XYZ file of N, CA and C in Angstrom:
183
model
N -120.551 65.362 188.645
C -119.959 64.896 189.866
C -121.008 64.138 190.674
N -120.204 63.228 191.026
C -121.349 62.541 192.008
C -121.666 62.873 193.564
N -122.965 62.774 193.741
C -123.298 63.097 195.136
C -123.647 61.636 196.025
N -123.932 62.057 197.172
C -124.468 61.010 198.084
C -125.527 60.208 197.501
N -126.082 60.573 197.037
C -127.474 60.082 196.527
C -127.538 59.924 195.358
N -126.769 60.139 194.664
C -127.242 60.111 193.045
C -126.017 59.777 192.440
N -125.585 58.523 193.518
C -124.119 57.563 192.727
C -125.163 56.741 191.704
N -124.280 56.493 190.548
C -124.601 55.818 189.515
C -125.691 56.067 189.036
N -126.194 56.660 189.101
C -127.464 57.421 188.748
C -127.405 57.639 186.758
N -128.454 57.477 186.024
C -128.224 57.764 185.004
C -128.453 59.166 184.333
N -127.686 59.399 183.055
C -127.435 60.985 182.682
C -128.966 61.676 182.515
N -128.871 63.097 182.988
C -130.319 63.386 182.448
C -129.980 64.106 181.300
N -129.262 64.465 180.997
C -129.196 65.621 179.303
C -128.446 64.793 178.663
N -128.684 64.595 177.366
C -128.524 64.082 176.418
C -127.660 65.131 175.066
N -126.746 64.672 174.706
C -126.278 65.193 173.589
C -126.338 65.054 172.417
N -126.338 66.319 171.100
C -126.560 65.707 169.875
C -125.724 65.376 169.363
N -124.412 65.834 169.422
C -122.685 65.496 168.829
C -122.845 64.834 168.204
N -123.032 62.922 168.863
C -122.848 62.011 168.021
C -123.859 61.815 166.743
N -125.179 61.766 166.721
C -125.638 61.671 165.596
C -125.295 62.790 164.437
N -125.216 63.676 164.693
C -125.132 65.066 163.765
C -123.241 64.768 163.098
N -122.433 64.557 163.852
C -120.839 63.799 163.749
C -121.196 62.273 162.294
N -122.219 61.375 162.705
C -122.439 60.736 162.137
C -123.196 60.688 160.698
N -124.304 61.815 161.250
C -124.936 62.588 159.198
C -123.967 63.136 158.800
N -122.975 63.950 159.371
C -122.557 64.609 158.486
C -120.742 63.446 157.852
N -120.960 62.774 158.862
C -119.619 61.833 158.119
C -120.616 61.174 156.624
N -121.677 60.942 157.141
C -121.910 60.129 155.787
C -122.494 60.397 154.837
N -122.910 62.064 154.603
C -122.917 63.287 153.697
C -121.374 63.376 153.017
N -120.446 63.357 153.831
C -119.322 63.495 152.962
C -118.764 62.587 152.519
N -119.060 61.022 153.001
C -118.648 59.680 152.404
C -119.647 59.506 150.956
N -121.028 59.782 150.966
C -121.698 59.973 149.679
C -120.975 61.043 148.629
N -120.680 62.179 149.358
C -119.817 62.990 148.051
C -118.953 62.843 147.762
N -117.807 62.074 148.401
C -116.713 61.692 148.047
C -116.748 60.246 146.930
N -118.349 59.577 147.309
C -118.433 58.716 146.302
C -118.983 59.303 145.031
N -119.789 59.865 144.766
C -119.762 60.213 143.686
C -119.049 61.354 143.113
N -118.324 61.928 144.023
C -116.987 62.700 143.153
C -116.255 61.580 142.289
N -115.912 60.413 143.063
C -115.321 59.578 142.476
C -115.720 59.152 141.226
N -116.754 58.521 141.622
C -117.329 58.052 140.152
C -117.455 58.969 139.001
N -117.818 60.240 139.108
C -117.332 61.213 138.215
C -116.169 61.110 137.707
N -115.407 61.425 138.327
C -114.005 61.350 137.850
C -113.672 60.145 137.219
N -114.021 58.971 137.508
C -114.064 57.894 136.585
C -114.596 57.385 135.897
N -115.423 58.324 135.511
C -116.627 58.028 134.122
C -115.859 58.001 132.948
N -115.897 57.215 131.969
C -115.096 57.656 130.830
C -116.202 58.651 129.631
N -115.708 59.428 129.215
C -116.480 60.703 127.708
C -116.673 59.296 126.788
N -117.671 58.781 126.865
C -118.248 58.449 125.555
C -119.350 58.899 125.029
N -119.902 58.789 124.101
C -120.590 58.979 123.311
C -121.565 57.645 122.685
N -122.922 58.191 123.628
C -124.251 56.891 123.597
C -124.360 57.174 121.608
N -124.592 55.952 121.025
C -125.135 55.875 119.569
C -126.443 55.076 119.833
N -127.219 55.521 118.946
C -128.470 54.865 119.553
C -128.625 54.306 117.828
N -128.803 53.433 117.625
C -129.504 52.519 116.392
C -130.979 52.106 115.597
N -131.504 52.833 115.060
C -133.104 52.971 114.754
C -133.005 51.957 113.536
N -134.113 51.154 113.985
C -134.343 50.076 112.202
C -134.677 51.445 111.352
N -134.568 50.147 110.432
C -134.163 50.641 108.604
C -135.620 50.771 108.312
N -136.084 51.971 107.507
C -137.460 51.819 106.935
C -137.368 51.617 105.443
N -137.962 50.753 105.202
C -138.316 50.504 103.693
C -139.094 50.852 103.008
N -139.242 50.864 101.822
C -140.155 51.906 100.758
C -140.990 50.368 100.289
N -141.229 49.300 100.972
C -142.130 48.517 99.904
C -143.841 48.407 101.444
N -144.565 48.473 100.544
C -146.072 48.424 100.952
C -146.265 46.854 101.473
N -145.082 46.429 101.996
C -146.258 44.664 102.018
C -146.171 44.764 103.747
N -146.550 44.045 104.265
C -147.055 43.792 105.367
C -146.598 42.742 106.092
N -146.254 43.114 107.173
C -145.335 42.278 108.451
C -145.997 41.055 108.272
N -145.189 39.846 108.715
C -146.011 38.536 108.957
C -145.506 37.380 109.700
């Protein structure tokens, strides 16, 4: 409330609401993204491909 003296005066206490409102919205916008992407991963199966070794003695060139 305002007094005689201390119209328009600026706030002295400060609140944390908004930032802590704001980590925690975007704690749950990150888990909701990678819930997602989970869920839309498709099950495959990585094959990995190793060269062929050969049985002859000659030498790269």
């Amino acid at each position: 409330m305002f007094s005689r003296y201390h119209h328009n005066a600026p706030e002295r206490r400060s609140s944390a609401a908004l930032p802590i409102s704001v980590l925690l919205l975007l704690i749950c916008a990150i888990f909701v993204y990678l819930a997602i992407g989970v869920l839309l991963d498709e099950e495959t199966q990585t094959v990995v491909y190793t060269p062929q070794i050969t049985d002859t003695n000659s030498p790269r060139q």
